[in-house]
Amino acid sequence: AIQMTQSPSSLSASVGDRVTVTCRASQGIRNNLAWYQQKPGTAPKLLVYASSSLQGGVPSRFSGSGAGTDFTLTISSLQPEDFATYYCLQDYNFPRTFGQGTKVEIK
Amino acid sequence: VQLVESGGGVVQPGRSLRLSCAASGFSFSNYAMHWVRQAPGKGLEWMAVISYDGNTKYYADSVKGRSTISRDNPKNTVYLQINSLRAEDTAVYYCARVRVTYDSSAYYAYWGQGTLVSVSS
């Protein structure tokens, strides 16, 4: 199975900060990657698919990039509602695999 | 679009459980469906997928051989049965619908609220 490694595991940031989360695949997955946001007690929400395509309704401060093995989720200006845990998910082959998550906390 | 899971609860180790996910608000028979679980305080784990027509299925290694995903398109319902339950199967189980028709990708536009399975004696 493809291993997905996210970094950092957690970070503290302030409102207005630019935040970057990275995800590395153990083998090339082309652009077959999604990013999800999850808040406590709720189901995850799709933010980005196919590495860089923004899901409808997702604010434009979120963006994704990367291909092959290295991917990035960027929040250009962190808002209060963005404090959550973020997961990457490879869509290249089965079994699908998630990263371990990155928790974004308030500084 | 609405997805509603049911069938969770407390179950003894070694027993079986069948989870259901009732779908509404879209043409269910045109969409692949996935199951994803989350152990308490842990990350997300992909479990299984079934194609829109039920002909193609894949499973996570952790449940392969003791789990069956199935669907009943006239009833707009997808199921996940897990046999020989273990303590490590304790989790919230979510069903999820893919973004586009006839696609088995992992881009989940819609999720249910989840159903909690607790494996304990």
PDB file of N, CA and C in Angstrom, chain B residues 24-114:
ATOM      1  N   SER B  24     -30.276   9.422  -0.243  1.00  0.00           N
ATOM      2  CA  SER B  24     -31.409  10.113  -0.841  1.00  0.00           C
ATOM      3  C   SER B  24     -30.943  11.414  -1.472  1.00  0.00           C
ATOM      4  N   GLY B  25     -31.768  11.923  -2.393  1.00  0.00           N
ATOM      5  CA  GLY B  25     -31.478  13.215  -3.002  1.00  0.00           C
ATOM      6  C   GLY B  25     -30.622  13.172  -4.243  1.00  0.00           C
ATOM      7  N   PHE B  26     -30.286  11.971  -4.707  1.00  0.00           N
ATOM      8  CA  PHE B  26     -29.507  11.849  -5.936  1.00  0.00           C
ATOM      9  C   PHE B  26     -29.770  10.466  -6.545  1.00  0.00           C
ATOM     10  N   SER B  27     -29.299  10.263  -7.762  1.00  0.00           N
ATOM     11  CA  SER B  27     -29.480   8.995  -8.456  1.00  0.00           C
ATOM     12  C   SER B  27     -28.451   7.986  -7.944  1.00  0.00           C
ATOM     13  N   PHE B  28     -28.807   7.306  -6.894  1.00  0.00           N
ATOM     14  CA  PHE B  28     -27.878   6.430  -6.170  1.00  0.00           C
ATOM     15  C   PHE B  28     -27.189   5.432  -7.091  1.00  0.00           C
ATOM     16  N   SER B  29     -27.904   4.857  -8.026  1.00  0.00           N
ATOM     17  CA  SER B  29     -27.354   3.794  -8.870  1.00  0.00           C
ATOM     18  C   SER B  29     -26.283   4.292  -9.838  1.00  0.00           C
ATOM     19  N   ASN B  30     -26.045   5.592  -9.878  1.00  0.00           N
ATOM     20  CA  ASN B  30     -25.030   6.156 -10.777  1.00  0.00           C
ATOM     21  C   ASN B  30     -23.704   6.462 -10.080  1.00  0.00           C
ATOM     22  N   TYR B  31     -23.627   6.206  -8.770  1.00  0.00           N
ATOM     23  CA  TYR B  31     -22.454   6.627  -7.998  1.00  0.00           C
ATOM     24  C   TYR B  31     -21.810   5.465  -7.251  1.00  0.00           C
ATOM     25  N   ALA B  32     -20.473   5.411  -7.310  1.00  0.00           N
ATOM     26  CA  ALA B  32     -19.730   4.523  -6.435  1.00  0.00           C
ATOM     27  C   ALA B  32     -19.853   5.028  -5.000  1.00  0.00           C
ATOM     28  N   MET B  33     -19.724   4.111  -4.055  1.00  0.00           N
ATOM     29  CA  MET B  33     -19.822   4.466  -2.644  1.00  0.00           C
ATOM     30  C   MET B  33     -18.638   3.867  -1.889  1.00  0.00           C
ATOM     31  N   HIS B  34     -18.159   4.616  -0.915  1.00  0.00           N
ATOM     32  CA  HIS B  34     -17.026   4.186  -0.098  1.00  0.00           C
ATOM     33  C   HIS B  34     -17.422   4.161   1.374  1.00  0.00           C
ATOM     34  N   TRP B  35     -16.662   3.381   2.155  1.00  0.00           N
ATOM     35  CA  TRP B  35     -16.731   3.433   3.611  1.00  0.00           C
ATOM     36  C   TRP B  35     -15.357   3.867   4.144  1.00  0.00           C
ATOM     37  N   VAL B  36     -15.400   4.741   5.137  1.00  0.00           N
ATOM     38  CA  VAL B  36     -14.205   5.252   5.803  1.00  0.00           C
ATOM     39  C   VAL B  36     -14.471   5.182   7.298  1.00  0.00           C
ATOM     40  N   ARG B  37     -13.456   4.823   8.084  1.00  0.00           N
ATOM     41  CA  ARG B  37     -13.673   4.774   9.519  1.00  0.00           C
ATOM     42  C   ARG B  37     -12.651   5.629  10.261  1.00  0.00           C
ATOM     43  N   GLN B  38     -12.974   5.920  11.517  1.00  0.00           N
ATOM     44  CA  GLN B  38     -12.095   6.738  12.356  1.00  0.00           C
ATOM     45  C   GLN B  38     -12.181   6.238  13.789  1.00  0.00           C
ATOM     46  N   ALA B  39     -11.101   5.633  14.259  1.00  0.00           N
ATOM     47  CA  ALA B  39     -11.028   5.188  15.650  1.00  0.00           C
ATOM     48  C   ALA B  39     -11.018   6.402  16.567  1.00  0.00           C
ATOM     49  N   PRO B  40     -11.475   6.258  17.798  1.00  0.00           N
ATOM     50  CA  PRO B  40     -11.544   7.412  18.708  1.00  0.00           C
ATOM     51  C   PRO B  40     -10.205   8.114  18.858  1.00  0.00           C
ATOM     52  N   GLY B  41     -10.199   9.410  18.572  1.00  0.00           N
ATOM     53  CA  GLY B  41      -8.992  10.204  18.703  1.00  0.00           C
ATOM     54  C   GLY B  41      -7.932   9.960  17.654  1.00  0.00           C
ATOM     55  N   LYS B  42      -8.251   9.174  16.623  1.00  0.00           N
ATOM     56  CA  LYS B  42      -7.273   8.812  15.599  1.00  0.00           C
ATOM     57  C   LYS B  42      -7.638   9.412  14.249  1.00  0.00           C
ATOM     58  N   GLY B  43      -6.840   9.091  13.262  1.00  0.00           N
ATOM     59  CA  GLY B  43      -7.057   9.606  11.925  1.00  0.00           C
ATOM     60  C   GLY B  43      -8.056   8.789  11.126  1.00  0.00           C
ATOM     61  N   LEU B  44      -8.217   9.182   9.875  1.00  0.00           N
ATOM     62  CA  LEU B  44      -9.157   8.523   8.968  1.00  0.00           C
ATOM     63  C   LEU B  44      -8.522   7.302   8.329  1.00  0.00           C
ATOM     64  N   GLU B  45      -9.312   6.270   8.147  1.00  0.00           N
ATOM     65  CA  GLU B  45      -8.842   5.036   7.500  1.00  0.00           C
ATOM     66  C   GLU B  45      -9.852   4.628   6.437  1.00  0.00           C
ATOM     67  N   TRP B  46      -9.391   4.539   5.197  1.00  0.00           N
ATOM     68  CA  TRP B  46     -10.257   4.073   4.118  1.00  0.00           C
ATOM     69  C   TRP B  46     -10.530   2.582   4.289  1.00  0.00           C
ATOM     70  N   MET B  47     -11.800   2.155   4.059  1.00  0.00           N
ATOM     71  CA  MET B  47     -12.172   0.773   4.316  1.00  0.00           C
ATOM     72  C   MET B  47     -12.504  -0.015   3.049  1.00  0.00           C
ATOM     73  N   ALA B  48     -13.389   0.531   2.214  1.00  0.00           N
ATOM     74  CA  ALA B  48     -13.880  -0.255   1.086  1.00  0.00           C
ATOM     75  C   ALA B  48     -14.593   0.653   0.091  1.00  0.00           C
ATOM     76  N   VAL B  49     -14.704   0.152  -1.136  1.00  0.00           N
ATOM     77  CA  VAL B  49     -15.435   0.844  -2.194  1.00  0.00           C
ATOM     78  C   VAL B  49     -16.245  -0.170  -2.976  1.00  0.00           C
ATOM     79  N   ILE B  50     -17.391   0.255  -3.481  1.00  0.00           N
ATOM     80  CA  ILE B  50     -18.183  -0.551  -4.398  1.00  0.00           C
ATOM     81  C   ILE B  50     -18.567   0.333  -5.579  1.00  0.00           C
ATOM     82  N   SER B  51     -18.424  -0.178  -6.777  1.00  0.00           N
ATOM     83  CA  SER B  51     -18.748   0.593  -7.965  1.00  0.00           C
ATOM     84  C   SER B  51     -20.244   0.843  -8.056  1.00  0.00           C
ATOM     85  N   TYR B  52     -20.629   1.718  -8.965  1.00  0.00           N
ATOM     86  CA  TYR B  52     -22.026   2.125  -9.079  1.00  0.00           C
ATOM     87  C   TYR B  52     -22.951   0.935  -9.359  1.00  0.00           C
ATOM     88  N   ASP B  53     -22.415  -0.067 -10.088  1.00  0.00           N
ATOM     89  CA  ASP B  53     -23.241  -1.229 -10.465  1.00  0.00           C
ATOM     90  C   ASP B  53     -23.018  -2.425  -9.553  1.00  0.00           C
ATOM     91  N   GLY B  54     -22.140  -2.265  -8.569  1.00  0.00           N
ATOM     92  CA  GLY B  54     -21.896  -3.344  -7.624  1.00  0.00           C
ATOM     93  C   GLY B  54     -20.931  -4.405  -8.115  1.00  0.00           C
ATOM     94  N   ASN B  55     -20.389  -4.249  -9.306  1.00  0.00           N
ATOM     95  CA  ASN B  55     -19.557  -5.300  -9.890  1.00  0.00           C
ATOM     96  C   ASN B  55     -18.092  -5.259  -9.466  1.00  0.00           C
ATOM     97  N   THR B  56     -17.651  -4.129  -8.950  1.00  0.00           N
ATOM     98  CA  THR B  56     -16.248  -3.975  -8.566  1.00  0.00           C
ATOM     99  C   THR B  56     -16.168  -3.533  -7.109  1.00  0.00           C
ATOM    100  N   LYS B  57     -15.324  -4.225  -6.361  1.00  0.00           N
ATOM    101  CA  LYS B  57     -15.170  -3.941  -4.932  1.00  0.00           C
ATOM    102  C   LYS B  57     -13.686  -4.036  -4.566  1.00  0.00           C
ATOM    103  N   TYR B  58     -13.279  -3.163  -3.669  1.00  0.00           N
ATOM    104  CA  TYR B  58     -11.927  -3.220  -3.113  1.00  0.00           C
ATOM    105  C   TYR B  58     -12.023  -2.998  -1.609  1.00  0.00           C
ATOM    106  N   TYR B  59     -11.018  -3.551  -0.893  1.00  0.00           N
ATOM    107  CA  TYR B  59     -11.027  -3.472   0.563  1.00  0.00           C
ATOM    108  C   TYR B  59      -9.658  -3.060   1.090  1.00  0.00           C
ATOM    109  N   ALA B  60      -9.668  -2.461   2.291  1.00  0.00           N
ATOM    110  CA  ALA B  60      -8.425  -2.207   3.001  1.00  0.00           C
ATOM    111  C   ALA B  60      -7.857  -3.532   3.491  1.00  0.00           C
ATOM    112  N   ASP B  61      -6.543  -3.588   3.595  1.00  0.00           N
ATOM    113  CA  ASP B  61      -5.895  -4.813   4.074  1.00  0.00           C
ATOM    114  C   ASP B  61      -6.387  -5.190   5.472  1.00  0.00           C
ATOM    115  N   SER B  62      -6.729  -4.203   6.279  1.00  0.00           N
ATOM    116  CA  SER B  62      -7.117  -4.470   7.668  1.00  0.00           C
ATOM    117  C   SER B  62      -8.424  -5.246   7.792  1.00  0.00           C
ATOM    118  N   VAL B  63      -9.256  -5.226   6.754  1.00  0.00           N
ATOM    119  CA  VAL B  63     -10.541  -5.937   6.815  1.00  0.00           C
ATOM    120  C   VAL B  63     -10.733  -6.916   5.666  1.00  0.00           C
ATOM    121  N   LYS B  64      -9.766  -6.994   4.773  1.00  0.00           N
ATOM    122  CA  LYS B  64      -9.896  -7.900   3.634  1.00  0.00           C
ATOM    123  C   LYS B  64     -10.042  -9.328   4.129  1.00  0.00           C
ATOM    124  N   GLY B  65     -11.006 -10.039   3.564  1.00  0.00           N
ATOM    125  CA  GLY B  65     -11.240 -11.417   3.955  1.00  0.00           C
ATOM    126  C   GLY B  65     -12.258 -11.580   5.074  1.00  0.00           C
ATOM    127  N   ARG B  66     -12.563 -10.519   5.785  1.00  0.00           N
ATOM    128  CA  ARG B  66     -13.582 -10.607   6.841  1.00  0.00           C
ATOM    129  C   ARG B  66     -14.615  -9.498   6.709  1.00  0.00           C
ATOM    130  N   SER B  67     -14.626  -8.857   5.572  1.00  0.00           N
ATOM    131  CA  SER B  67     -15.559  -7.754   5.354  1.00  0.00           C
ATOM    132  C   SER B  67     -16.178  -7.878   3.961  1.00  0.00           C
ATOM    133  N   THR B  68     -17.431  -7.459   3.843  1.00  0.00           N
ATOM    134  CA  THR B  68     -18.117  -7.473   2.553  1.00  0.00           C
ATOM    135  C   THR B  68     -18.885  -6.175   2.368  1.00  0.00           C
ATOM    136  N   ILE B  69     -18.610  -5.501   1.262  1.00  0.00           N
ATOM    137  CA  ILE B  69     -19.390  -4.331   0.898  1.00  0.00           C
ATOM    138  C   ILE B  69     -20.396  -4.755  -0.166  1.00  0.00           C
ATOM    139  N   SER B  70     -21.595  -4.236  -0.079  1.00  0.00           N
ATOM    140  CA  SER B  70     -22.636  -4.576  -1.043  1.00  0.00           C
ATOM    141  C   SER B  70     -23.580  -3.392  -1.179  1.00  0.00           C
ATOM    142  N   ARG B  71     -24.430  -3.458  -2.179  1.00  0.00           N
ATOM    143  CA  ARG B  71     -25.398  -2.380  -2.375  1.00  0.00           C
ATOM    144  C   ARG B  71     -26.690  -2.938  -2.926  1.00  0.00           C
ATOM    145  N   ASP B  72     -27.768  -2.226  -2.643  1.00  0.00           N
ATOM    146  CA  ASP B  72     -29.090  -2.545  -3.165  1.00  0.00           C
ATOM    147  C   ASP B  72     -29.579  -1.271  -3.845  1.00  0.00           C
ATOM    148  N   ASN B  73     -29.404  -1.189  -5.132  1.00  0.00           N
ATOM    149  CA  ASN B  73     -29.735   0.054  -5.826  1.00  0.00           C
ATOM    150  C   ASN B  73     -31.223   0.411  -5.764  1.00  0.00           C
ATOM    151  N   PRO B  74     -32.133  -0.545  -5.903  1.00  0.00           N
ATOM    152  CA  PRO B  74     -33.554  -0.172  -5.766  1.00  0.00           C
ATOM    153  C   PRO B  74     -33.889   0.385  -4.377  1.00  0.00           C
ATOM    154  N   LYS B  75     -33.128  -0.014  -3.349  1.00  0.00           N
ATOM    155  CA  LYS B  75     -33.378   0.479  -1.999  1.00  0.00           C
ATOM    156  C   LYS B  75     -32.486   1.669  -1.644  1.00  0.00           C
ATOM    157  N   ASN B  76     -31.635   2.094  -2.585  1.00  0.00           N
ATOM    158  CA  ASN B  76     -30.740   3.243  -2.349  1.00  0.00           C
ATOM    159  C   ASN B  76     -29.903   3.071  -1.086  1.00  0.00           C
ATOM    160  N   THR B  77     -29.362   1.888  -0.909  1.00  0.00           N
ATOM    161  CA  THR B  77     -28.637   1.584   0.317  1.00  0.00           C
ATOM    162  C   THR B  77     -27.343   0.833   0.007  1.00  0.00           C
ATOM    163  N   VAL B  78     -26.297   1.205   0.735  1.00  0.00           N
ATOM    164  CA  VAL B  78     -25.034   0.483   0.669  1.00  0.00           C
ATOM    165  C   VAL B  78     -24.769  -0.111   2.052  1.00  0.00           C
ATOM    166  N   TYR B  79     -24.131  -1.266   2.067  1.00  0.00           N
ATOM    167  CA  TYR B  79     -23.897  -1.997   3.303  1.00  0.00           C
ATOM    168  C   TYR B  79     -22.411  -2.298   3.474  1.00  0.00           C
ATOM    169  N   LEU B  80     -22.022  -2.461   4.724  1.00  0.00           N
ATOM    170  CA  LEU B  80     -20.690  -2.974   5.045  1.00  0.00           C
ATOM    171  C   LEU B  80     -20.850  -3.981   6.165  1.00  0.00           C
ATOM    172  N   GLN B  81     -20.537  -5.222   5.876  1.00  0.00           N
ATOM    173  CA  GLN B  81     -20.550  -6.247   6.899  1.00  0.00           C
ATOM    174  C   GLN B  81     -19.116  -6.554   7.307  1.00  0.00           C
ATOM    175  N   ILE B  82     -18.881  -6.596   8.606  1.00  0.00           N
ATOM    176  CA  ILE B  82     -17.566  -6.956   9.127  1.00  0.00           C
ATOM    177  C   ILE B  82     -17.746  -8.145  10.053  1.00  0.00           C
ATOM    178  N   ASN B  83     -16.977  -9.190   9.793  1.00  0.00           N
ATOM    179  CA  ASN B  83     -17.026 -10.402  10.599  1.00  0.00           C
ATOM    180  C   ASN B  83     -15.827 -10.450  11.539  1.00  0.00           C
ATOM    181  N   SER B  84     -15.897 -11.365  12.500  1.00  0.00           N
ATOM    182  CA  SER B  84     -14.777 -11.574  13.430  1.00  0.00           C
ATOM    183  C   SER B  84     -14.262 -10.248  13.984  1.00  0.00           C
ATOM    184  N   LEU B  85     -15.173  -9.467  14.532  1.00  0.00           N
ATOM    185  CA  LEU B  85     -14.822  -8.131  15.004  1.00  0.00           C
ATOM    186  C   LEU B  85     -13.773  -8.179  16.111  1.00  0.00           C
ATOM    187  N   ARG B  86     -12.893  -7.183  16.057  1.00  0.00           N
ATOM    188  CA  ARG B  86     -11.799  -7.065  17.024  1.00  0.00           C
ATOM    189  C   ARG B  86     -11.892  -5.717  17.719  1.00  0.00           C
ATOM    190  N   ALA B  87     -11.206  -5.575  18.829  1.00  0.00           N
ATOM    191  CA  ALA B  87     -11.220  -4.296  19.550  1.00  0.00           C
ATOM    192  C   ALA B  87     -10.765  -3.154  18.645  1.00  0.00           C
ATOM    193  N   GLU B  88      -9.819  -3.435  17.762  1.00  0.00           N
ATOM    194  CA  GLU B  88      -9.283  -2.382  16.894  1.00  0.00           C
ATOM    195  C   GLU B  88     -10.252  -1.964  15.784  1.00  0.00           C
ATOM    196  N   ASP B  89     -11.394  -2.634  15.682  1.00  0.00           N
ATOM    197  CA  ASP B  89     -12.440  -2.207  14.746  1.00  0.00           C
ATOM    198  C   ASP B  89     -13.336  -1.134  15.356  1.00  0.00           C
ATOM    199  N   THR B  90     -13.132  -0.839  16.632  1.00  0.00           N
ATOM    200  CA  THR B  90     -13.901   0.216  17.285  1.00  0.00           C
ATOM    201  C   THR B  90     -13.623   1.547  16.601  1.00  0.00           C
ATOM    202  N   ALA B  91     -14.687   2.173  16.104  1.00  0.00           N
ATOM    203  CA  ALA B  91     -14.514   3.393  15.319  1.00  0.00           C
ATOM    204  C   ALA B  91     -15.877   3.964  14.949  1.00  0.00           C
ATOM    205  N   VAL B  92     -15.858   5.198  14.478  1.00  0.00           N
ATOM    206  CA  VAL B  92     -16.998   5.769  13.770  1.00  0.00           C
ATOM    207  C   VAL B  92     -16.843   5.392  12.304  1.00  0.00           C
ATOM    208  N   TYR B  93     -17.901   4.840  11.733  1.00  0.00           N
ATOM    209  CA  TYR B  93     -17.889   4.408  10.348  1.00  0.00           C
ATOM    210  C   TYR B  93     -18.733   5.380   9.525  1.00  0.00           C
ATOM    211  N   TYR B  94     -18.099   5.935   8.489  1.00  0.00           N
ATOM    212  CA  TYR B  94     -18.768   6.869   7.586  1.00  0.00           C
ATOM    213  C   TYR B  94     -18.951   6.230   6.215  1.00  0.00           C
ATOM    214  N   CYS B  95     -20.092   6.480   5.597  1.00  0.00           N
ATOM    215  CA  CYS B  95     -20.203   6.207   4.163  1.00  0.00           C
ATOM    216  C   CYS B  95     -20.008   7.540   3.434  1.00  0.00           C
ATOM    217  N   ALA B  96     -19.531   7.450   2.207  1.00  0.00           N
ATOM    218  CA  ALA B  96     -19.227   8.657   1.448  1.00  0.00           C
ATOM    219  C   ALA B  96     -19.540   8.431  -0.028  1.00  0.00           C
ATOM    220  N   ARG B  97     -20.039   9.458  -0.668  1.00  0.00           N
ATOM    221  CA  ARG B  97     -20.351   9.404  -2.098  1.00  0.00           C
ATOM    222  C   ARG B  97     -19.298  10.170  -2.880  1.00  0.00           C
ATOM    223  N   VAL B  98     -18.915   9.613  -4.006  1.00  0.00           N
ATOM    224  CA  VAL B  98     -17.904  10.259  -4.845  1.00  0.00           C
ATOM    225  C   VAL B  98     -18.494  11.487  -5.546  1.00  0.00           C
ATOM    226  N   ARG B  99     -17.610  12.287  -6.122  1.00  0.00           N
ATOM    227  CA  ARG B  99     -18.032  13.539  -6.745  1.00  0.00           C
ATOM    228  C   ARG B  99     -18.859  13.330  -7.999  1.00  0.00           C
ATOM    229  N   VAL B 100     -18.379  12.426  -8.870  1.00  0.00           N
ATOM    230  CA  VAL B 100     -18.989  12.337 -10.203  1.00  0.00           C
ATOM    231  C   VAL B 100     -19.520  10.945 -10.473  1.00  0.00           C
ATOM    232  N   THR B 101     -20.449  10.879 -11.382  1.00  0.00           N
ATOM    233  CA  THR B 101     -21.098   9.616 -11.706  1.00  0.00           C
ATOM    234  C   THR B 101     -20.124   8.623 -12.326  1.00  0.00           C
ATOM    235  N   TYR B 102     -20.346   7.380 -12.029  1.00  0.00           N
ATOM    236  CA  TYR B 102     -19.630   6.241 -12.609  1.00  0.00           C
ATOM    237  C   TYR B 102     -18.132   6.222 -12.290  1.00  0.00           C
ATOM    238  N   ASP B 103     -17.712   7.028 -11.337  1.00  0.00           N
ATOM    239  CA  ASP B 103     -16.304   7.179 -10.998  1.00  0.00           C
ATOM    240  C   ASP B 103     -16.068   6.593  -9.613  1.00  0.00           C
ATOM    241  N   SER B 104     -15.016   5.777  -9.463  1.00  0.00           N
ATOM    242  CA  SER B 104     -14.737   5.185  -8.154  1.00  0.00           C
ATOM    243  C   SER B 104     -13.639   5.912  -7.403  1.00  0.00           C
ATOM    244  N   SER B 105     -13.415   7.157  -7.782  1.00  0.00           N
ATOM    245  CA  SER B 105     -12.341   7.912  -7.150  1.00  0.00           C
ATOM    246  C   SER B 105     -12.609   8.143  -5.673  1.00  0.00           C
ATOM    247  N   ALA B 106     -11.585   8.645  -4.991  1.00  0.00           N
ATOM    248  CA  ALA B 106     -11.681   8.908  -3.554  1.00  0.00           C
ATOM    249  C   ALA B 106     -11.993  10.370  -3.283  1.00  0.00           C
ATOM    250  N   TYR B 107     -12.625  11.023  -4.225  1.00  0.00           N
ATOM    251  CA  TYR B 107     -12.988  12.430  -4.013  1.00  0.00           C
ATOM    252  C   TYR B 107     -14.433  12.452  -3.517  1.00  0.00           C
ATOM    253  N   TYR B 108     -14.578  12.545  -2.191  1.00  0.00           N
ATOM    254  CA  TYR B 108     -15.878  12.382  -1.564  1.00  0.00           C
ATOM    255  C   TYR B 108     -16.551  13.726  -1.365  1.00  0.00           C
ATOM    256  N   ALA B 109     -17.562  13.992  -2.169  1.00  0.00           N
ATOM    257  CA  ALA B 109     -18.264  15.263  -2.057  1.00  0.00           C
ATOM    258  C   ALA B 109     -19.267  15.249  -0.911  1.00  0.00           C
ATOM    259  N   TYR B 110     -19.751  14.061  -0.550  1.00  0.00           N
ATOM    260  CA  TYR B 110     -20.778  13.964   0.492  1.00  0.00           C
ATOM    261  C   TYR B 110     -20.442  12.826   1.450  1.00  0.00           C
ATOM    262  N   TRP B 111     -20.731  13.087   2.727  1.00  0.00           N
ATOM    263  CA  TRP B 111     -20.481  12.118   3.790  1.00  0.00           C
ATOM    264  C   TRP B 111     -21.728  11.980   4.644  1.00  0.00           C
ATOM    265  N   GLY B 112     -21.897  10.813   5.243  1.00  0.00           N
ATOM    266  CA  GLY B 112     -22.909  10.660   6.271  1.00  0.00           C
ATOM    267  C   GLY B 112     -22.417  11.223   7.589  1.00  0.00           C
ATOM    268  N   GLN B 113     -23.240  11.090   8.617  1.00  0.00           N
ATOM    269  CA  GLN B 113     -22.877  11.617   9.936  1.00  0.00           C
ATOM    270  C   GLN B 113     -22.054  10.608  10.737  1.00  0.00           C
ATOM    271  N   GLY B 114     -22.016   9.376  10.259  1.00  0.00           N
ATOM    272  CA  GLY B 114     -21.235   8.339  10.924  1.00  0.00           C
ATOM    273  C   GLY B 114     -22.061   7.531  11.913  1.00  0.00           C
TER     274      GLY B 114
END
